[in-house]
Coordinates of C-alpha atoms in Angstrom, one line a residue:
X1 CA 34.9 146.6 -82.3
X2 CA 31.8 144.5 -81.9
X3 CA 28.7 145.5 -83.8
X4 CA 25.5 146.5 -82.1
X5 CA 24.0 143.1 -83.1
X6 CA 26.9 141.2 -81.5
X7 CA 26.5 143.2 -78.3
X8 CA 22.8 142.5 -78.3
X9 CA 23.4 138.8 -78.8
X10 CA 25.7 138.8 -75.8
X11 CA 23.1 140.7 -73.7
X12 CA 20.3 138.3 -74.6
X13 CA 22.6 135.4 -73.7
X14 CA 22.7 136.7 -70.2
X15 CA 19.1 135.5 -69.7
X16 CA 18.8 132.0 -68.1
X17 CA 17.2 130.8 -71.3
X18 CA 20.3 132.0 -73.2
X19 CA 20.9 133.1 -76.8
X20 CA 24.1 131.3 -77.5
X21 CA 26.6 132.2 -80.2
X22 CA 27.0 129.8 -83.1
X23 CA 29.8 129.0 -85.5
X24 CA 27.7 130.0 -88.5
X25 CA 26.7 133.4 -87.0
X26 CA 23.0 132.8 -87.8
X27 CA 22.0 134.3 -84.4
X28 CA 23.3 137.7 -85.7
X29 CA 21.5 137.4 -89.0
X30 CA 18.3 136.7 -87.0
X31 CA 18.8 139.9 -85.0
X32 CA 19.5 141.9 -88.1
X33 CA 16.2 140.6 -89.6
X34 CA 14.2 141.6 -86.5
X35 CA 15.9 144.8 -85.4
X36 CA 17.0 147.9 -87.3
X37 CA 20.3 149.2 -86.0
X38 CA 18.8 152.0 -83.9
X39 CA 16.3 149.5 -82.4
X40 CA 19.0 147.1 -81.5
X41 CA 20.9 150.0 -79.9
X42 CA 18.0 150.9 -77.7
X43 CA 17.2 147.3 -76.8
X44 CA 20.8 146.9 -75.8
X45 CA 20.3 149.6 -73.1
X46 CA 17.1 148.1 -71.6
X47 CA 17.2 146.0 -68.4
X48 CA 15.4 142.6 -67.8
X49 CA 13.2 144.1 -65.1
X50 CA 10.4 146.5 -66.0
X51 CA 11.2 150.3 -65.8
X52 CA 8.9 153.3 -66.3
X53 CA 9.7 155.4 -69.4
X54 CA 10.8 158.3 -67.1
X55 CA 13.5 156.2 -65.5
X56 CA 14.8 154.9 -68.8
X57 CA 14.8 158.4 -70.3
X58 CA 16.8 159.8 -67.3
X59 CA 19.3 156.9 -67.5
X60 CA 19.8 157.3 -71.2
X61 CA 19.5 161.2 -71.2
X62 CA 16.7 161.0 -73.7
X63 CA 13.5 163.0 -74.2
X64 CA 10.8 161.0 -72.4
X65 CA 8.0 161.7 -74.9
X66 CA 10.2 160.8 -77.9
X67 CA 11.6 157.7 -76.1
X68 CA 8.2 156.6 -75.0
X69 CA 6.9 156.6 -78.6
X70 CA 10.0 154.7 -79.8
X71 CA 9.7 152.1 -77.0
X72 CA 5.9 151.6 -77.7
X73 CA 6.6 151.1 -81.4
X74 CA 9.3 148.5 -80.7
X75 CA 7.0 146.7 -78.2
X76 CA 4.3 146.5 -80.9
X77 CA 6.9 144.9 -83.2
X78 CA 7.6 142.2 -80.6
X79 CA 11.2 143.4 -80.0
X80 CA 10.9 144.3 -76.3
X81 CA 8.4 143.8 -73.4
X82 CA 5.7 146.3 -72.3
X83 CA 3.6 146.4 -69.2
X84 CA 0.6 148.7 -68.8
X85 CA 0.2 149.6 -65.2
X86 CA -2.9 151.1 -63.5
X87 CA -3.3 154.7 -64.6
X88 CA -2.2 153.7 -68.1
X89 CA 1.5 154.1 -67.2
X90 CA 3.8 152.1 -69.4
X91 CA 6.8 150.1 -68.3
X92 CA 9.4 148.4 -70.6
X93 CA 12.1 145.7 -70.4
X94 CA 14.4 143.7 -72.5
X95 CA 12.8 140.5 -73.6
X96 CA 14.5 137.1 -73.7
X97 CA 14.7 135.5 -77.2
X98 CA 12.6 132.5 -76.0
X99 CA 10.0 132.7 -74.5
X100 CA 9.8 136.3 -75.8
X101 CA 11.1 137.9 -78.9
X102 CA 10.6 134.9 -81.1
X103 CA 7.1 134.2 -80.0
X104 CA 6.2 137.9 -80.5
X105 CA 7.2 137.6 -84.2
X106 CA 3.9 135.8 -84.9
X107 CA 2.7 138.4 -87.3
X108 CA 6.2 139.0 -88.8
X109 CA 7.1 135.5 -90.0
X110 CA 8.4 134.9 -93.5
X111 CA 10.3 131.9 -94.9
X112 CA 13.7 133.5 -94.4
X113 CA 13.1 134.1 -90.7
X114 CA 11.6 130.7 -90.1
X115 CA 14.4 129.0 -91.9
X116 CA 17.0 130.9 -89.9
X117 CA 15.4 130.3 -86.5
X118 CA 13.8 126.8 -86.8
X119 CA 16.0 125.1 -89.4
X120 CA 19.4 126.5 -88.4
X121 CA 19.4 128.2 -85.0
X122 CA 17.1 125.6 -83.4
X123 CA 19.8 123.0 -83.9
X124 CA 22.9 125.1 -83.6
X125 CA 22.0 127.4 -80.7
X126 CA 18.7 126.6 -78.9
X127 CA 19.8 123.1 -78.1
X128 CA 23.0 124.4 -76.6
X129 CA 21.0 126.8 -74.3
X130 CA 18.5 124.1 -73.3
X131 CA 21.1 121.6 -72.6
X132 CA 22.7 124.0 -70.1
X133 CA 19.4 124.3 -68.1
X134 CA 18.8 122.2 -65.0
X135 CA 15.3 123.7 -64.3
X136 CA 12.7 123.2 -67.0
X137 CA 10.9 126.4 -68.1
X138 CA 7.7 124.8 -69.2
X139 CA 5.6 121.8 -68.2
X140 CA 2.8 119.5 -69.3
X141 CA -0.7 120.0 -67.9
X142 CA -2.7 116.7 -67.9
X143 CA -6.1 116.5 -69.4
X144 CA -8.1 117.2 -66.2
X145 CA -11.2 115.1 -66.9
X146 CA -9.1 112.0 -67.4
X147 CA -7.5 112.2 -63.9
X148 CA -9.3 109.7 -61.6
X149 CA -11.3 111.5 -58.8
X150 CA -9.5 109.6 -56.1
X151 CA -6.1 111.0 -57.0
X152 CA -4.5 114.1 -55.4
X153 CA -4.5 117.0 -57.8
X154 CA -2.9 120.4 -57.0
X155 CA -4.4 123.7 -58.2
X156 CA -1.4 124.3 -60.6
X157 CA -2.1 120.8 -62.2
X158 CA -5.7 121.8 -63.2
X159 CA -6.2 123.4 -66.6
X160 CA -9.6 124.7 -65.4
X161 CA -7.7 127.0 -63.0
X162 CA -6.6 129.2 -66.0
X163 CA -10.3 129.9 -66.7
X164 CA -11.3 130.3 -63.0
X165 CA -8.6 132.8 -62.1
X166 CA -8.6 135.0 -65.3
X167 CA -10.7 138.0 -66.3
X168 CA -9.6 138.2 -70.0
X169 CA -9.1 135.5 -72.6
X170 CA -7.6 135.5 -76.1
X171 CA -6.6 133.0 -78.7
X172 CA -3.8 133.2 -81.3
X173 CA -2.5 131.1 -84.2
X174 CA 0.1 128.5 -83.0
X175 CA 3.5 129.9 -83.9
X176 CA 4.9 126.4 -84.4
X177 CA 2.2 125.3 -86.8
X178 CA 2.4 128.6 -88.6
X179 CA 6.2 128.0 -89.1
X180 CA 5.4 124.6 -90.5
X181 CA 2.9 126.0 -92.9
X182 CA 5.3 128.7 -94.1
X183 CA 7.9 125.9 -94.6
X184 CA 5.5 123.9 -96.7
X185 CA 4.9 121.2 -94.1
X186 CA 1.2 121.7 -93.4
X187 CA -0.1 120.1 -90.1
X188 CA -3.7 118.9 -89.8
X189 CA -4.0 120.1 -86.2
X190 CA -6.0 123.2 -85.4
X191 CA -4.0 126.4 -86.1
X192 CA -5.8 128.8 -83.8
X193 CA -4.9 127.1 -80.5
X194 CA -2.5 129.2 -78.4
X195 CA -4.3 130.9 -75.5
X196 CA -3.4 133.8 -73.3
X197 CA -5.0 134.9 -70.0
X198 CA -5.3 138.0 -67.9
X199 CA -2.5 140.5 -68.5
X200 CA -1.2 138.1 -71.2
X201 CA -4.5 138.3 -73.0
X202 CA -4.5 142.1 -72.7
X203 CA -0.9 142.3 -74.1
X204 CA -1.5 139.9 -77.1
X205 CA -4.8 141.7 -78.0
X206 CA -3.2 145.2 -77.9
X207 CA -0.3 144.0 -80.0
X208 CA -2.6 142.4 -82.6
X209 CA -1.3 138.9 -82.0
X210 CA -4.6 137.4 -80.7
X211 CA -8.3 137.9 -80.7
X212 CA -10.4 138.3 -77.6
X213 CA -12.7 135.5 -76.6
X214 CA -15.1 134.8 -73.8
X215 CA -14.5 132.4 -71.0
X216 CA -16.9 129.9 -72.6
X217 CA -15.1 130.2 -75.9
X218 CA -11.8 129.5 -74.1
X219 CA -13.3 126.4 -72.5
X220 CA -14.5 125.2 -75.9
X221 CA -11.1 125.7 -77.4
X222 CA -9.4 123.7 -74.6
X223 CA -11.8 120.9 -75.2
X224 CA -11.3 121.0 -79.0
X225 CA -7.5 121.0 -78.4
X226 CA -7.9 117.8 -76.3
X227 CA -10.1 116.2 -79.0
X228 CA -7.6 117.1 -81.6
X229 CA -4.8 115.4 -79.7
X230 CA -2.9 118.5 -78.6
X231 CA -0.8 118.6 -75.4
X232 CA -1.4 121.5 -72.9
X233 CA 1.9 123.2 -71.9
X234 CA 2.5 126.3 -69.8
X235 CA 5.2 127.8 -67.5
X236 CA 6.6 125.4 -64.9
X237 CA 5.5 127.1 -61.7
X238 CA 2.5 127.1 -59.3
X239 CA 1.5 130.7 -59.8
X240 CA -0.6 132.5 -62.4
X241 CA 0.6 131.8 -65.9
X242 CA -0.4 134.0 -68.8
X243 CA -0.5 131.3 -71.5
X244 CA -1.3 127.8 -72.5
X245 CA 0.2 126.3 -75.7
X246 CA -1.6 123.4 -77.2
X247 CA 1.1 121.4 -78.8
X248 CA 1.6 118.7 -81.4
X249 CA 4.7 116.5 -81.6
X250 CA 5.4 117.3 -85.3
X251 CA 5.6 121.1 -85.1
X252 CA 6.0 122.2 -81.5
X253 CA 9.6 123.3 -80.6
X254 CA 9.1 122.3 -77.0
X255 CA 7.9 118.7 -77.7
X256 CA 10.4 118.3 -80.4
X257 CA 13.2 119.2 -77.9
X258 CA 12.3 116.0 -76.2
X259 CA 11.6 113.7 -79.2
X260 CA 14.0 115.1 -81.7
X261 CA 16.9 116.9 -79.9
X262 CA 16.8 114.4 -76.9
X263 CA 16.9 117.5 -74.7
X264 CA 14.9 116.8 -71.5
X265 CA 15.6 120.2 -69.9
X266 CA 13.0 122.3 -71.8
X267 CA 9.8 120.6 -70.7
X268 CA 8.8 119.1 -67.3
X269 CA 6.6 116.0 -67.5
X270 CA 3.3 116.1 -65.6
X271 CA 3.1 114.4 -62.2
X272 CA 1.1 111.6 -63.8
X273 CA 1.8 108.6 -66.0
X274 CA -0.4 106.1 -67.8
X275 CA -0.8 102.4 -67.0
X276 CA -2.2 100.0 -69.6
X277 CA -4.2 96.9 -68.6
X278 CA -3.0 94.4 -71.2
X279 CA -5.9 92.1 -70.6
X280 CA -8.4 94.8 -71.4
X281 CA -6.5 96.1 -74.4
X282 CA -7.8 95.0 -77.9
X283 CA -4.7 96.2 -79.8
X284 CA -6.8 98.7 -81.8
X285 CA -3.9 101.2 -82.0
X286 CA -6.0 104.3 -81.3
X287 CA -3.6 105.3 -78.6
X288 CA -0.6 105.1 -80.9
X289 CA -2.1 107.9 -83.0
X290 CA -3.0 110.0 -79.9
X291 CA 0.4 109.9 -78.4
X292 CA 2.5 112.9 -79.5
X293 CA 5.7 111.4 -78.0
X294 CA 5.5 107.9 -79.6
X295 CA 5.6 106.5 -76.1
X296 CA 3.1 103.6 -76.9
X297 CA 3.8 100.5 -79.0
X298 CA 2.0 97.3 -79.8
X299 CA 3.7 94.2 -78.4
X300 CA 2.1 90.7 -78.4
X301 CA -1.2 92.2 -79.7
X302 CA -1.6 94.8 -76.9
X303 CA -0.3 98.3 -76.2
X304 CA 2.7 98.9 -73.9
X305 CA 3.9 102.3 -72.7
X306 CA 7.5 103.5 -72.3
X307 CA 7.5 105.4 -69.1
X308 CA 10.7 107.1 -70.1
X309 CA 8.9 108.7 -73.1
X310 CA 5.5 109.2 -71.5
X311 CA 4.9 112.9 -70.5
X312 CA 1.7 112.2 -68.6
X313 CA -0.5 114.4 -70.8
X314 CA -3.5 111.9 -70.6
X315 CA -4.6 112.3 -74.2
X316 CA -4.6 108.5 -74.7
X317 CA -7.0 107.8 -71.8
X318 CA -10.4 109.0 -73.0
X319 CA -10.2 107.6 -76.5
X320 CA -9.4 104.0 -75.5
X321 CA -12.5 102.0 -76.5
X322 CA -11.7 99.2 -74.0
X323 CA -11.0 101.6 -71.1
X324 CA -7.6 99.8 -70.7
X325 CA -5.6 103.0 -70.0
X326 CA -5.6 104.8 -66.7
X327 CA -3.7 107.7 -65.3
X328 CA -1.7 107.1 -62.1
X329 CA 0.0 109.7 -59.9
X330 CA 3.8 109.4 -59.5
X331 CA 5.2 108.8 -56.0
X332 CA 6.0 111.8 -54.0
X333 CA 9.7 111.1 -54.2
X334 CA 9.4 111.4 -58.0
X335 CA 7.6 114.7 -58.0
X336 CA 10.0 117.7 -58.0
X337 CA 9.4 120.8 -55.9
X338 CA 7.9 123.5 -58.2
X339 CA 8.7 127.2 -58.2
X340 CA 6.0 129.4 -56.6
X341 CA 5.8 131.9 -59.4
X342 CA 7.4 133.3 -62.5
X343 CA 10.0 135.3 -60.6
X344 CA 11.2 132.3 -58.6
X345 CA 11.3 130.1 -61.7
X346 CA 13.6 132.5 -63.5
X347 CA 15.8 132.7 -60.4
X348 CA 16.0 128.9 -60.2
X349 CA 16.9 128.7 -63.9
X350 CA 19.5 131.4 -63.5
X351 CA 21.1 129.6 -60.6
X352 CA 21.0 126.3 -62.5
X353 CA 23.1 127.8 -65.3
X354 CA 25.3 129.9 -63.1
X355 CA 24.2 133.3 -64.4
X356 CA 23.5 136.3 -62.1
X357 CA 19.9 137.5 -62.5
X358 CA 18.6 140.2 -62.9
X359 CA 21.7 141.5 -64.8
X360 CA 22.4 145.2 -65.2

């Protein structure tokens, strides 16, 4: 008979993102570290779509008050999802492992957990799940100020839209750089850099994962992230997204999936690319340090870019002393259709891997 942790692994693997089984069984050890047996049992009976406590209690034949307290405690521990509806009514759902349970362990990280997830499961399991995807879950957002004014730019391509359409803002430590620090691989990039907006900010603040900031503070952090050479990443759809990760190539799991695992299916490049004017380039190599993807090299005393590796973040543009680098927009035939919102994105991802969603 399968253990509750083996059953939970199978249930989490039903998400489009997956939580694949490995030969070593490290995925089970991770769940044992995060969930107590009774918590794993309860998570096992939650659905991927939000349900009110009353509906869950009726379905599981449990006392609503006792169950509500248990679900809230589990959501505070980052084990499941919680949504606070108008009237202070709480809804709960099973969370995927990524983006979800793992990111919610920000305050619970220790070396054992980091080693299991990022030094074992990252290579044994996550790559397997990402390779199966045909629709990228996340995408690069280009440095907005570096996009020439004569180019077409859609609302979802503008980082400023996150500020304009949100009423609450929060900032948290970067999970990936915190992992590196715990592993003894300190990164020089800013640690407090992951941002949440609207309901995402409310959730992360209530769960003690982030501190609330003003809109102007949020704007300043985005500018500092760009100055620090960090890549803006968010969900790959045109609707409201509750977060922006500001990523470095040495620590970020998403960027590493491209550069290290050679897995293109986790991150969508932006709709822009850079073009370098060799006659204006002085060969100063500033752009080499700015590029998180190592897409730029020096050949014959001037910089050249590999369009295969370029993700169109735009970080190299503003720091070029010779103004030799410029962003260009891809041709319309090269720009994929983007999902309208989070719901459609998950549906597309599920269809791409042949999984029914939502599952019961």
